[in-house]
Backbone as JSON, one array per atom type, in Angstrom:
{
  "sequence": "MKLVRFGKAGAEKPGLVDADGQIRDLSAVVADIAGDVLGRESLKRLKAIDPASLPLAPAGERLGACVGRVGNFIAVGLNYADHAAESGLAVPPEPVLFNKAPSCIVGPDDTILIPPGSEKTDWEAELAVVIGERASYVSEADALDYVAGYCICNDISERAYQIERSGQWMKGKGCPTFGPIGPWLVTTDEVDPGDLAMTLSVNGERMQHGSSATMVYKVPFLVHYISQFMILEPGDVITTGTPPGVGMGMKPPRYLKAGDRMEVSIAGLGIQRQVVAQG",
  "N": [[0.85, -1.19, 0.0], [0.48, 2.2, -0.82], [0.78, 5.2, 0.74], [-0.18, 8.6, 0.95], [0.07, 12.19, 1.33], [-1.76, 15.01, 0.51], [-2.3, 18.27, -0.91], [-2.46, 21.79, 0.08], [0.38, 23.25, 1.74], [0.57, 22.58, 5.14], [-2.1, 22.03, 5.31], [-2.64, 19.46, 4.49], [-4.25, 16.52, 3.19], [-5.06, 13.07, 3.94], [-4.24, 10.25, 1.88], [-4.41, 7.46, -0.45], [-2.67, 5.53, -2.91], [-4.06, 4.19, -5.78], [-4.38, 1.16, -7.82], [-4.1, 2.11, -10.38], [-2.47, 4.24, -10.14], [-3.7, 6.53, -9.27], [-4.62, 9.05, -6.89], [-6.46, 8.48, -4.02], [-8.83, 9.81, -1.81], [-8.53, 9.72, 1.61], [-9.63, 11.06, 3.72], [-12.12, 10.86, 4.92], [-11.86, 8.63, 6.38], [-9.5, 8.5, 7.96], [-7.79, 10.96, 9.93], [-5.22, 11.85, 9.29], [-2.08, 10.85, 7.83], [-0.35, 9.76, 10.1], [1.08, 9.35, 13.4], [-0.77, 7.11, 15.42], [-2.22, 6.07, 13.33], [-0.44, 4.78, 11.77], [0.06, 2.35, 12.91], [0.09, -1.3, 13.23], [-2.52, -2.54, 13.3], [-4.18, -0.5, 12.43], [-3.16, -0.05, 9.84], [-3.83, -2.49, 8.68], [-6.61, -2.22, 8.56], [-6.84, -0.11, 6.75], [-5.77, -1.3, 4.47], [-7.75, -3.09, 3.87], [-9.74, -1.64, 2.68], [-11.59, -0.96, -0.24], [-10.12, 0.68, -2.8], [-11.56, 1.88, -4.87], [-13.87, 2.68, -3.69], [-13.37, 5.07, -2.58], [-13.25, 8.65, -2.88], [-11.72, 10.35, -5.68], [-8.73, 12.26, -5.42], [-8.36, 15.77, -6.13], [-7.14, 16.51, -9.39], [-3.68, 17.07, -10.06], [-2.91, 18.01, -7.56], [-0.7, 19.29, -5.06], [1.83, 17.27, -3.55], [2.35, 16.55, -0.2], [4.71, 16.07, 2.52], [5.04, 12.61, 3.18], [4.43, 11.68, 5.67], [2.81, 12.92, 8.52], [3.12, 15.26, 11.26], [5.66, 14.55, 12.4], [7.61, 13.43, 15.04], [10.27, 12.69, 16.0], [13.1, 13.04, 14.03], [15.48, 11.32, 12.81], [18.83, 10.77, 11.86], [21.32, 8.81, 10.16], [24.74, 8.69, 9.98], [27.47, 8.25, 7.66], [26.95, 5.63, 6.72], [27.43, 4.08, 4.55], [30.1, 2.4, 3.21], [31.59, 3.27, 0.99], [30.77, 5.9, 0.71], [31.74, 6.95, 3.11], [34.44, 6.72, 2.55], [34.76, 8.56, 0.39], [34.35, 10.83, 1.8], [36.57, 10.96, 3.3], [36.7, 9.65, 5.72], [36.67, 7.17, 8.31], [34.81, 4.09, 8.44], [32.43, 4.02, 10.96], [32.66, 2.39, 14.2], [30.28, 1.97, 15.49], [26.88, 2.94, 14.69], [26.7, 6.32, 13.56], [24.74, 8.82, 14.88], [22.46, 11.5, 14.4], [20.37, 14.41, 14.75], [17.82, 15.61, 12.59], [15.98, 18.55, 12.18], [12.52, 18.37, 12.78], [11.05, 20.48, 11.72], [12.19, 20.99, 9.28], [11.07, 19.4, 7.41], [9.54, 18.82, 4.3], [7.42, 18.63, 1.35], [7.83, 16.15, -1.32], [8.38, 17.35, -3.78], [8.71, 19.98, -3.28], [10.17, 23.3, -3.26], [13.66, 23.62, -2.7], [15.48, 25.47, -0.41], [18.36, 27.41, -0.4], [20.26, 28.28, 2.37], [20.61, 31.67, 3.61], [23.69, 33.1, 2.8], [24.92, 30.64, 2.54], [27.33, 28.53, 1.0], [27.81, 25.92, 0.53], [25.78, 23.95, 0.13], [24.43, 20.76, -0.1], [23.54, 17.52, -1.5], [21.85, 14.41, -0.66], [20.8, 11.32, -1.36], [18.58, 9.16, 0.23], [17.33, 6.24, 1.91], [14.49, 6.17, 3.86], [13.06, 5.23, 6.98], [9.94, 4.62, 8.4], [8.47, 4.68, 11.5], [6.07, 2.52, 13.01], [5.05, 1.42, 15.33], [5.3, 1.87, 18.87], [8.56, 1.8, 20.05], [10.96, 0.44, 22.09], [13.98, -0.63, 23.31], [14.0, -2.83, 21.5], [14.51, -6.03, 19.94], [16.9, -6.99, 17.42], [15.94, -9.0, 15.79], [13.19, -8.68, 15.95], [12.76, -6.17, 15.01], [11.69, -5.15, 12.55], [9.0, -5.48, 12.89], [8.14, -3.2, 14.04], [8.07, -1.27, 12.19], [6.39, 0.85, 9.94], [6.65, 1.47, 7.25], [8.42, 2.61, 4.28], [10.21, 5.34, 2.73], [11.43, 7.88, 0.44], [14.1, 10.06, 1.29], [15.64, 13.15, 0.81], [18.44, 14.06, 2.09], [19.25, 16.96, 2.62], [22.09, 19.01, 3.07], [24.11, 21.4, 4.68], [27.34, 21.89, 4.26], [29.42, 23.5, 5.33], [28.24, 24.51, 7.67], [27.81, 22.09, 8.93], [30.36, 20.89, 9.25], [32.42, 22.76, 9.58], [31.74, 24.55, 11.54], [32.03, 23.76, 14.12], [31.05, 21.61, 16.91], [27.96, 19.74, 16.83], [26.73, 17.71, 14.05], [24.14, 18.39, 13.4], [23.8, 21.08, 12.97], [24.11, 21.63, 10.26], [22.01, 20.32, 9.09], [19.31, 20.8, 9.52], [18.09, 23.04, 8.38], [15.49, 25.18, 7.0], [13.44, 23.44, 4.69], [15.19, 21.32, 4.32], [14.51, 18.64, 4.47], [12.95, 16.93, 2.51], [10.47, 14.46, 2.17], [8.99, 11.51, 0.83], [7.63, 10.59, -2.45], [5.66, 8.82, -1.55], [4.61, 6.87, 1.29], [5.49, 3.68, 1.57], [4.21, 0.61, 2.45], [5.47, -2.08, 4.54], [4.93, -4.6, 3.49], [5.2, -4.38, 0.78], [7.78, -3.71, 0.11], [11.16, -4.66, 0.2], [13.71, -3.66, 2.14], [16.33, -4.32, 1.77], [17.78, -4.33, -0.66], [17.64, -1.99, -2.6], [17.68, -0.05, -5.47], [19.19, 3.14, -5.83], [19.15, 6.49, -6.87], [20.39, 9.77, -7.73], [20.15, 12.78, -9.45], [21.46, 15.84, -10.76], [20.42, 18.54, -12.52], [19.99, 16.81, -14.66], [22.3, 15.28, -14.74], [23.77, 12.36, -13.64], [24.52, 11.87, -10.34], [24.56, 10.31, -7.99], [24.49, 6.82, -7.62], [23.53, 3.99, -6.35], [22.94, 1.35, -3.97], [20.78, 0.14, -1.44], [21.73, -2.2, -0.51], [24.39, -1.98, 0.09], [24.63, -0.79, 2.52], [26.24, -0.3, 5.65], [25.23, -0.69, 8.27], [22.26, -2.32, 8.65], [18.67, -1.95, 8.1], [17.03, -3.41, 10.12], [18.93, -3.63, 12.22], [19.48, -0.93, 12.74], [17.01, 0.11, 13.69], [16.7, -1.45, 16.0], [19.11, -0.66, 17.34], [18.87, 2.18, 17.68], [16.65, 2.22, 19.3], [17.68, 1.55, 21.73], [18.55, 3.84, 22.87], [16.59, 5.75, 22.92], [13.03, 6.26, 23.01], [11.19, 5.24, 20.32], [8.54, 6.58, 18.5], [5.28, 6.08, 16.93], [5.26, 7.28, 13.63], [7.7, 8.55, 13.78], [10.73, 9.23, 12.0], [13.46, 7.66, 10.46], [16.3, 8.33, 8.74], [18.6, 6.76, 6.63], [21.24, 7.05, 5.72], [23.62, 7.66, 3.01], [24.6, 6.67, -0.34], [27.75, 6.86, -2.26], [28.75, 9.88, -4.07], [28.06, 12.43, -3.38], [28.11, 16.06, -3.39], [30.19, 17.17, -1.87], [32.18, 15.24, -1.98], [33.3, 15.36, -4.48], [35.9, 16.23, -6.84], [36.96, 19.11, -8.1], [34.97, 19.99, -5.12], [31.4, 20.14, -5.52], [28.57, 22.11, -5.31], [25.08, 22.9, -4.57], [23.21, 25.33, -6.41], [21.14, 28.22, -6.93], [18.41, 27.59, -9.07], [19.2, 25.07, -9.88], [18.13, 21.71, -10.58], [16.94, 18.85, -9.03], [16.61, 15.3, -9.11], [15.43, 12.52, -7.45], [15.46, 9.09, -6.87], [14.25, 5.96, -5.64], [14.06, 2.52, -5.94], [10.81, 1.27, -6.19], [9.83, 3.15, -4.44], [9.23, 5.54, -5.6], [9.67, 8.87, -7.03], [11.36, 11.9, -6.4], [11.24, 15.35, -7.26], [12.94, 18.32, -7.39], [13.36, 21.83, -7.32], [15.93, 24.22, -6.85], [16.3, 27.11, -4.89], [17.35, 30.43, -3.88], [17.41, 31.12, -0.47]],
  "CA": [[0.0, 0.0, 0.0], [1.19, 3.47, -0.91], [0.05, 6.25, 1.41], [0.28, 9.93, 0.58], [-0.63, 13.36, 1.88], [-1.87, 15.93, -0.61], [-2.95, 19.55, -0.64], [-1.61, 22.93, 0.41], [1.26, 23.06, 2.9], [-0.09, 22.83, 6.41], [-3.51, 21.59, 5.25], [-2.65, 18.24, 3.68], [-5.23, 15.47, 3.45], [-4.5, 11.73, 3.75], [-4.71, 9.54, 0.7], [-3.68, 6.28, -0.88], [-2.49, 5.42, -4.36], [-4.72, 2.98, -6.25], [-3.62, 0.35, -8.77], [-3.88, 2.89, -11.59], [-1.63, 5.37, -9.83], [-4.49, 7.7, -8.9], [-4.7, 9.28, -5.45], [-7.79, 8.38, -3.44], [-8.94, 10.63, -0.6], [-8.81, 8.94, 2.83], [-9.93, 11.96, 4.84], [-13.33, 10.42, 5.62], [-11.52, 7.41, 7.12], [-8.51, 8.88, 8.97], [-7.52, 12.41, 9.92], [-3.92, 12.14, 8.71], [-1.1, 9.75, 7.82], [0.47, 10.22, 11.22], [0.83, 8.76, 14.71], [-1.31, 5.76, 15.57], [-2.73, 5.59, 12.03], [0.63, 3.98, 11.18], [0.19, 1.1, 13.63], [-0.23, -2.51, 12.49], [-3.95, -2.78, 13.16], [-4.73, 0.57, 11.6], [-2.78, -0.3, 8.45], [-4.65, -3.61, 8.2], [-7.94, -1.7, 8.21], [-6.72, 0.68, 5.52], [-5.54, -2.22, 3.36], [-9.0, -3.79, 3.58], [-10.64, -0.73, 1.97], [-11.57, -0.97, -1.7], [-9.79, 2.05, -3.22], [-12.6, 2.42, -5.76], [-14.95, 3.24, -2.88], [-12.93, 6.37, -2.08], [-13.24, 9.68, -3.93], [-10.44, 10.74, -6.22], [-8.22, 13.58, -5.07], [-8.32, 16.67, -7.29], [-5.97, 16.33, -10.26], [-2.62, 18.07, -9.97], [-2.68, 18.5, -6.2], [0.64, 19.18, -4.48], [2.07, 16.21, -2.58], [3.08, 16.95, 0.99], [5.49, 15.0, 3.14], [4.16, 11.44, 3.26], [4.1, 11.46, 7.08], [2.53, 14.16, 9.22], [3.41, 15.42, 12.69], [6.85, 13.77, 12.76], [8.17, 13.85, 16.33], [11.72, 12.54, 15.94], [13.65, 12.88, 12.68], [16.81, 10.83, 13.19], [19.64, 10.43, 10.69], [22.47, 7.95, 10.37], [25.86, 9.18, 9.19], [28.57, 7.37, 7.22], [26.43, 4.26, 6.77], [27.87, 3.38, 3.34], [31.56, 2.44, 3.3], [32.15, 4.04, -0.11], [30.53, 7.31, 1.02], [32.71, 7.32, 4.14], [35.74, 6.87, 1.9], [34.81, 9.81, -0.36], [34.37, 11.9, 2.79], [37.85, 10.9, 3.98], [36.44, 9.22, 7.09], [36.58, 5.72, 8.52], [33.49, 3.55, 8.81], [32.39, 4.04, 12.42], [32.44, 1.08, 14.82], [28.84, 1.94, 15.78], [26.24, 3.97, 13.88], [26.69, 7.74, 13.91], [23.37, 9.31, 14.9], [22.25, 12.92, 14.63], [18.99, 14.83, 14.54], [17.36, 16.64, 11.66], [14.82, 19.22, 12.79], [11.24, 18.07, 12.1], [10.57, 21.66, 11.0], [12.78, 21.06, 7.94], [10.38, 18.45, 6.54], [8.68, 19.4, 3.26], [6.96, 17.66, 0.37], [8.88, 15.59, -2.17], [8.66, 18.19, -4.93], [8.76, 21.37, -2.86], [11.42, 24.01, -3.54], [14.73, 23.55, -1.71], [16.02, 26.81, -0.2], [19.74, 27.55, 0.07], [20.24, 29.25, 3.46], [21.34, 32.91, 3.34], [25.12, 33.01, 3.06], [25.47, 29.3, 2.33], [28.06, 28.25, -0.23], [28.12, 24.49, 0.49], [24.57, 23.15, 0.29], [24.72, 19.49, -0.76], [22.44, 16.56, -1.64], [22.08, 13.04, -0.21], [19.67, 10.41, -1.55], [18.56, 8.22, 1.34], [16.18, 5.44, 2.27], [13.99, 6.53, 5.19], [12.22, 4.25, 7.67], [8.88, 5.25, 9.19], [8.09, 3.82, 12.62], [4.63, 2.31, 13.12], [4.7, 1.01, 16.7], [6.22, 2.37, 19.89], [9.7, 0.88, 20.1], [11.96, 0.69, 23.13], [14.78, -1.83, 23.56], [13.53, -3.94, 20.68], [15.58, -6.88, 19.42], [17.11, -6.88, 15.98], [15.08, -9.99, 15.13], [11.81, -8.21, 15.93], [12.74, -4.74, 14.72], [10.83, -4.78, 11.43], [7.6, -5.47, 13.36], [7.85, -1.85, 14.54], [8.19, -0.37, 11.04], [5.19, 0.98, 9.12], [7.01, 1.46, 5.84], [9.64, 3.26, 3.81], [10.05, 6.43, 1.78], [12.66, 8.58, 0.05], [14.48, 11.32, 1.92], [16.83, 13.84, 0.31], [19.02, 14.65, 3.31], [19.97, 18.17, 2.23], [23.1, 19.27, 4.09], [25.01, 22.54, 4.48], [28.58, 21.28, 4.75], [30.18, 24.41, 6.2], [27.57, 24.5, 8.97], [27.95, 20.75, 9.5], [31.73, 20.44, 9.5], [33.37, 23.84, 9.86], [31.24, 25.47, 12.57], [32.24, 23.04, 15.38], [29.84, 21.05, 17.52], [27.29, 18.58, 16.23], [26.36, 17.78, 12.64], [22.77, 18.86, 13.2], [23.82, 22.48, 12.52], [24.0, 21.68, 8.82], [21.05, 19.32, 8.64], [17.92, 21.1, 9.85], [17.62, 24.32, 7.84], [14.2, 25.05, 6.33], [13.32, 22.65, 3.45], [16.28, 20.35, 4.21], [14.05, 17.28, 4.7], [11.84, 16.42, 1.7], [10.2, 13.02, 2.28], [7.91, 11.08, -0.04], [6.22, 10.98, -2.49], [4.78, 7.85, -0.91], [5.0, 5.93, 2.33], [5.17, 2.34, 1.05], [4.17, -0.28, 3.61], [6.53, -3.08, 4.54], [4.57, -5.78, 2.7], [5.48, -4.12, -0.63], [9.17, -3.31, -0.1], [12.26, -5.24, 0.96], [14.69, -2.58, 2.18], [17.7, -4.84, 1.74], [18.5, -4.15, -1.92], [16.88, -1.04, -3.4], [18.51, 0.85, -6.27], [19.04, 4.53, -5.42], [19.83, 7.42, -7.76], [20.13, 11.2, -7.62], [20.75, 13.56, -10.52], [21.37, 17.29, -10.69], [20.35, 19.08, -13.89], [20.05, 15.7, -15.59], [23.57, 14.56, -14.64], [23.73, 11.39, -12.55], [25.52, 12.1, -9.3], [24.57, 9.16, -7.09], [23.9, 5.59, -8.11], [23.93, 2.98, -5.39], [21.93, 0.41, -3.51], [20.7, -0.05, 0.02], [22.44, -3.44, -0.17], [25.75, -1.69, 0.55], [24.63, -0.2, 3.87], [27.04, -0.96, 6.68], [24.27, -1.1, 9.3], [21.01, -2.53, 7.94], [17.49, -1.37, 8.73], [16.67, -4.01, 11.41], [19.9, -3.27, 13.26], [19.34, 0.49, 13.09], [15.83, 0.29, 14.56], [17.11, -2.04, 17.28], [20.16, 0.13, 17.97], [18.36, 3.48, 18.1], [15.69, 2.02, 20.39], [18.41, 1.41, 23.0], [18.92, 5.18, 23.35], [15.4, 6.59, 22.98], [11.78, 5.62, 22.61], [10.69, 5.6, 18.99], [7.08, 6.66, 18.5], [4.69, 6.0, 15.59], [5.45, 8.48, 12.83], [9.1, 8.97, 13.76], [11.42, 8.92, 10.74], [14.91, 7.41, 10.51], [16.9, 8.33, 7.41], [19.57, 5.73, 6.95], [22.56, 7.25, 5.13], [23.63, 7.87, 1.56], [25.72, 6.11, -1.1], [28.68, 7.89, -2.72], [28.34, 10.77, -5.14], [27.63, 13.74, -2.88], [28.91, 17.14, -3.93], [31.38, 17.37, -1.05], [33.18, 14.25, -2.3], [33.84, 15.55, -5.82], [37.17, 16.95, -6.94], [36.7, 19.86, -6.87], [33.6, 19.84, -4.61], [30.34, 20.8, -6.28], [27.43, 22.34, -4.43], [23.86, 23.36, -5.21], [23.02, 26.76, -6.63], [19.78, 28.57, -7.34], [18.08, 27.17, -10.42], [19.47, 23.64, -10.07], [17.01, 20.79, -10.47], [17.32, 17.52, -8.58], [15.67, 14.18, -9.2], [15.85, 11.46, -6.53], [14.6, 7.91, -6.99], [14.58, 4.69, -5.01], [13.2, 1.5, -6.54], [9.6, 0.95, -5.45], [9.42, 4.23, -3.54], [8.85, 6.72, -6.35], [10.64, 9.87, -7.48], [11.24, 13.3, -5.97], [11.8, 16.34, -8.2], [13.04, 19.57, -6.63], [14.07, 23.0, -7.83], [16.68, 24.9, -5.79], [16.19, 28.57, -4.91], [18.06, 31.11, -2.81], [16.54, 31.46, 0.64]],
  "C": [[0.88, 1.24, 0.0], [0.3, 4.56, -0.33], [0.67, 7.59, 1.08], [-0.45, 10.98, 1.4], [-0.62, 14.43, 0.78], [-2.59, 17.2, -0.21], [-1.95, 20.62, -0.27], [-0.79, 22.65, 1.67], [0.56, 23.47, 4.17], [-1.54, 22.4, 6.45], [-3.63, 20.33, 4.41], [-3.75, 17.28, 4.14], [-4.57, 14.11, 3.24], [-5.07, 11.08, 2.5], [-3.94, 8.25, 0.5], [-3.65, 6.24, -2.39], [-3.11, 4.11, -4.82], [-3.87, 2.27, -7.32], [-3.33, 1.07, -10.08], [-3.01, 4.12, -11.36], [-2.38, 6.64, -9.47], [-4.57, 7.82, -7.38], [-6.17, 9.27, -5.02], [-7.8, 9.07, -2.07], [-9.37, 9.77, 0.58], [-9.35, 9.79, 3.97], [-11.24, 11.63, 5.55], [-13.07, 9.2, 6.5], [-10.54, 7.7, 8.25], [-8.23, 10.37, 8.84], [-6.22, 12.75, 9.21], [-3.13, 10.85, 8.63], [-0.07, 10.11, 8.87], [0.14, 9.39, 12.45], [0.27, 7.35, 14.65], [-1.94, 5.21, 14.29], [-1.71, 4.65, 11.37], [0.85, 2.65, 11.89], [-0.29, -0.1, 12.81], [-1.73, -2.69, 12.25], [-4.61, -1.73, 12.29], [-4.39, 0.34, 10.13], [-3.56, -1.47, 7.86], [-6.03, -3.13, 7.78], [-7.89, -0.89, 6.91], [-6.53, -0.23, 4.3], [-6.81, -2.94, 2.94], [-10.0, -2.93, 2.79], [-10.49, -0.92, 0.46], [-11.27, 0.45, -2.17], [-10.87, 2.69, -4.1], [-13.76, 3.03, -4.98], [-14.61, 4.63, -2.36], [-12.95, 7.4, -3.2], [-11.83, 9.95, -4.41], [-10.03, 12.1, -5.68], [-8.25, 14.46, -6.31], [-7.03, 16.48, -8.09], [-4.95, 17.44, -10.03], [-2.34, 18.61, -8.6], [-1.21, 18.32, -5.8], [0.69, 17.98, -3.55], [2.85, 16.78, -1.41], [4.0, 15.83, 1.44], [4.56, 13.82, 3.41], [3.81, 11.06, 4.69], [3.86, 12.81, 7.74], [2.95, 14.1, 10.68], [4.58, 14.54, 13.15], [7.42, 14.31, 14.07], [9.68, 13.84, 16.32], [12.14, 12.26, 14.51], [15.13, 12.59, 12.89], [17.57, 10.42, 11.94], [20.85, 9.61, 11.11], [23.58, 8.42, 9.44], [26.84, 8.09, 8.81], [28.16, 5.9, 7.22], [26.67, 3.49, 5.47], [29.39, 3.52, 3.3], [32.16, 3.31, 2.2], [31.88, 5.54, 0.06], [31.49, 7.79, 2.11], [34.07, 7.58, 3.51], [35.83, 8.18, 1.12], [34.82, 11.03, 0.56], [35.68, 11.95, 3.56], [37.74, 10.46, 5.42], [36.33, 7.7, 7.16], [35.13, 5.32, 8.79], [33.44, 3.45, 10.33], [32.12, 2.67, 13.01], [31.01, 0.88, 15.31], [28.2, 3.03, 14.94], [26.41, 5.37, 14.45], [25.26, 8.24, 13.8], [23.37, 10.82, 15.08], [20.8, 13.25, 14.33], [18.88, 15.78, 13.34], [16.11, 17.26, 12.29], [13.55, 18.82, 12.06], [10.7, 19.26, 11.31], [11.18, 21.81, 9.61], [12.04, 20.18, 6.95], [9.45, 19.2, 5.58], [8.24, 18.27, 2.33], [8.06, 17.25, -0.59], [9.28, 16.48, -3.35], [8.68, 19.67, -4.57], [10.14, 21.98, -3.16], [12.4, 23.86, -2.37], [15.38, 24.93, -1.62], [17.46, 26.74, 0.31], [19.74, 28.6, 1.18], [21.01, 30.53, 3.1], [22.81, 32.75, 3.71], [25.74, 31.65, 2.82], [26.19, 29.21, 0.99], [28.31, 26.75, -0.41], [26.88, 23.64, 0.78], [24.65, 21.95, -0.65], [23.48, 18.61, -0.76], [22.84, 15.21, -1.05], [20.81, 12.23, -0.41], [19.7, 9.34, -0.46], [17.23, 7.45, 1.42], [15.76, 5.81, 3.69], [13.02, 5.46, 5.69], [11.2, 5.0, 8.51], [8.41, 4.26, 10.25], [6.56, 3.73, 12.72], [4.17, 1.96, 14.52], [5.74, 1.56, 17.67], [7.32, 1.35, 20.15], [10.69, 1.32, 21.16], [12.66, -0.61, 23.45], [14.28, -3.03, 22.77], [14.72, -4.75, 20.18], [15.72, -6.65, 17.92], [16.18, -7.82, 15.22], [13.64, -9.49, 14.99], [11.66, -6.8, 15.37], [11.77, -4.35, 13.61], [9.35, -4.82, 11.79], [7.18, -4.08, 13.81], [7.89, -0.8, 13.41], [6.88, -0.36, 10.27], [5.53, 0.88, 7.64], [8.23, 2.31, 5.57], [9.3, 4.38, 2.84], [11.42, 6.97, 1.41], [12.85, 9.8, 0.94], [15.68, 11.87, 1.16], [17.39, 14.61, 1.51], [19.89, 15.84, 2.92], [20.86, 18.62, 3.4], [23.92, 20.5, 3.72], [26.36, 22.15, 5.11], [29.41, 22.22, 5.63], [29.56, 24.45, 7.59], [27.84, 23.18, 9.69], [29.35, 20.48, 10.02], [32.63, 21.55, 10.03], [32.94, 24.74, 11.01], [31.34, 24.88, 13.98], [30.93, 22.52, 15.96], [29.25, 19.93, 16.7], [26.87, 18.82, 14.79], [25.01, 18.42, 12.41], [22.73, 20.32, 12.74], [23.61, 22.6, 11.01], [22.9, 20.83, 8.24], [19.59, 19.73, 8.78], [17.4, 22.43, 9.33], [16.28, 24.12, 7.13], [14.33, 24.39, 4.96], [14.39, 21.57, 3.3], [15.83, 18.9, 4.42], [12.85, 16.87, 3.85], [11.68, 14.91, 1.86], [8.97, 12.67, 1.44], [8.48, 10.78, -1.42], [5.27, 10.08, -1.7], [5.43, 7.29, 0.34], [4.55, 4.56, 1.84], [5.29, 1.35, 2.19], [5.11, -1.47, 3.42], [6.21, -4.32, 3.72], [4.91, -5.61, 1.22], [6.96, -3.86, -0.91], [10.09, -4.13, 0.8], [13.38, -4.21, 0.97], [16.12, -3.02, 1.94], [18.46, -4.59, 0.46], [17.66, -3.29, -2.85], [17.83, -0.13, -4.16], [18.17, 2.29, -5.94], [19.79, 5.42, -6.4], [19.49, 8.85, -7.4], [20.85, 11.89, -8.77], [20.55, 15.04, -10.25], [21.45, 17.82, -12.12], [20.55, 17.99, -14.93], [21.32, 14.89, -15.55], [23.53, 13.64, -13.43], [24.87, 11.63, -11.59], [25.67, 10.88, -8.38], [23.89, 7.98, -7.76], [24.39, 4.48, -7.2], [22.79, 2.07, -5.04], [21.95, 0.33, -2.0], [21.41, -1.33, 0.45], [23.83, -3.16, 0.38], [25.77, -0.91, 1.87], [25.54, -0.98, 4.8], [26.11, -1.53, 7.76], [22.88, -1.13, 8.68], [19.82, -2.02, 8.76], [17.12, -2.07, 10.04], [17.63, -3.64, 12.53], [19.71, -1.82, 13.69], [18.14, 0.73, 14.0], [16.13, -0.27, 15.95], [18.08, -1.11, 18.03], [19.62, 1.45, 18.51], [17.39, 3.33, 19.27], [16.36, 1.76, 21.73], [18.68, 2.77, 23.65], [17.72, 6.11, 23.5], [14.18, 5.75, 22.65], [11.39, 6.15, 21.24], [9.17, 5.53, 18.99], [6.54, 6.52, 17.07], [4.79, 7.34, 14.86], [6.85, 9.06, 12.89], [9.76, 8.48, 12.47], [12.91, 8.75, 11.01], [15.41, 7.42, 9.07], [18.29, 7.71, 7.52], [20.95, 5.89, 6.31], [22.52, 7.24, 3.61], [24.8, 7.14, 0.9], [26.63, 7.21, -1.62], [28.09, 8.74, -3.84], [27.83, 12.11, -4.66], [28.6, 14.8, -3.39], [30.22, 17.36, -3.19], [32.5, 16.44, -1.46], [33.8, 14.41, -3.67], [35.13, 16.35, -5.78], [37.14, 17.81, -8.21], [35.27, 19.64, -6.39], [32.61, 20.64, -5.47], [29.11, 20.92, -5.38], [26.25, 22.92, -5.2], [23.84, 24.88, -5.35], [21.59, 27.0, -7.09], [19.56, 28.21, -8.8], [18.38, 25.72, -10.71], [18.2, 22.83, -9.89], [17.53, 19.4, -10.08], [16.2, 16.52, -8.85], [16.24, 13.04, -8.38], [14.91, 10.29, -6.7], [15.16, 6.76, -6.18], [13.58, 3.67, -5.53], [12.02, 1.19, -5.64], [9.05, 2.06, -4.6], [9.11, 5.53, -4.26], [10.0, 7.64, -6.67], [10.32, 11.22, -6.83], [11.86, 14.18, -7.05], [11.77, 17.71, -7.53], [13.82, 20.61, -7.41], [14.73, 23.71, -6.65], [16.53, 26.4, -5.98], [17.01, 29.15, -3.77], [17.09, 31.49, -1.71], [16.77, 32.86, 1.16]]
}
């Protein structure tokens, strides 16, 4: 099942994608794709609905972030060995965790804003995990039972803020519009996160081409690991790291500028298309 949120920013409605790729309006069934709606029993009820019984969403509606009211937006750093190498860093002995501000979350095709004064705004195609059940100290073997589904995240990053301003990485990770997620939340019965092709292009030029198969720390381990340090709640998002090909790793480095166009895809999870503007 593919779940979406559509409509104007801040007033999105819940929906699902039918077999013909049309968005069906779920707002008479649930208030939002958020919180407890993402639990196992709730998703079973949604899957039992005949999509044809739901009204079609208006054509051409904006897609919002595929999850609403995200509480914790957690990111994993250096989770692909080849990306760590292009960054000049060793693969960490345990996952590197940092926060992205939930306020940076936007829709999959919304405009990306370069922060005022930024000269090193970068891209990162990532597989994101959406939590469906409250998770605390869960085992690796049971971890996927706590996952509602998966989506694309473009982990936009300001490298000078992240690396050159001292302190934690979160400084370069939570600026407005730095967290587009979607277009769809795809439930776990439709996606195996273990080997998904991932690509990102800028102005039609392929920058990233990798697979989730080359993750150092896999999705079940990450959910297990993070749940040892915090309680994960339904609707929390974990973005799991990026394959090589980021702008910082190029020689010379290449960063985003106003007018650039990005396209991000992950097999089975759809495509994001973003235009970059000066904030």
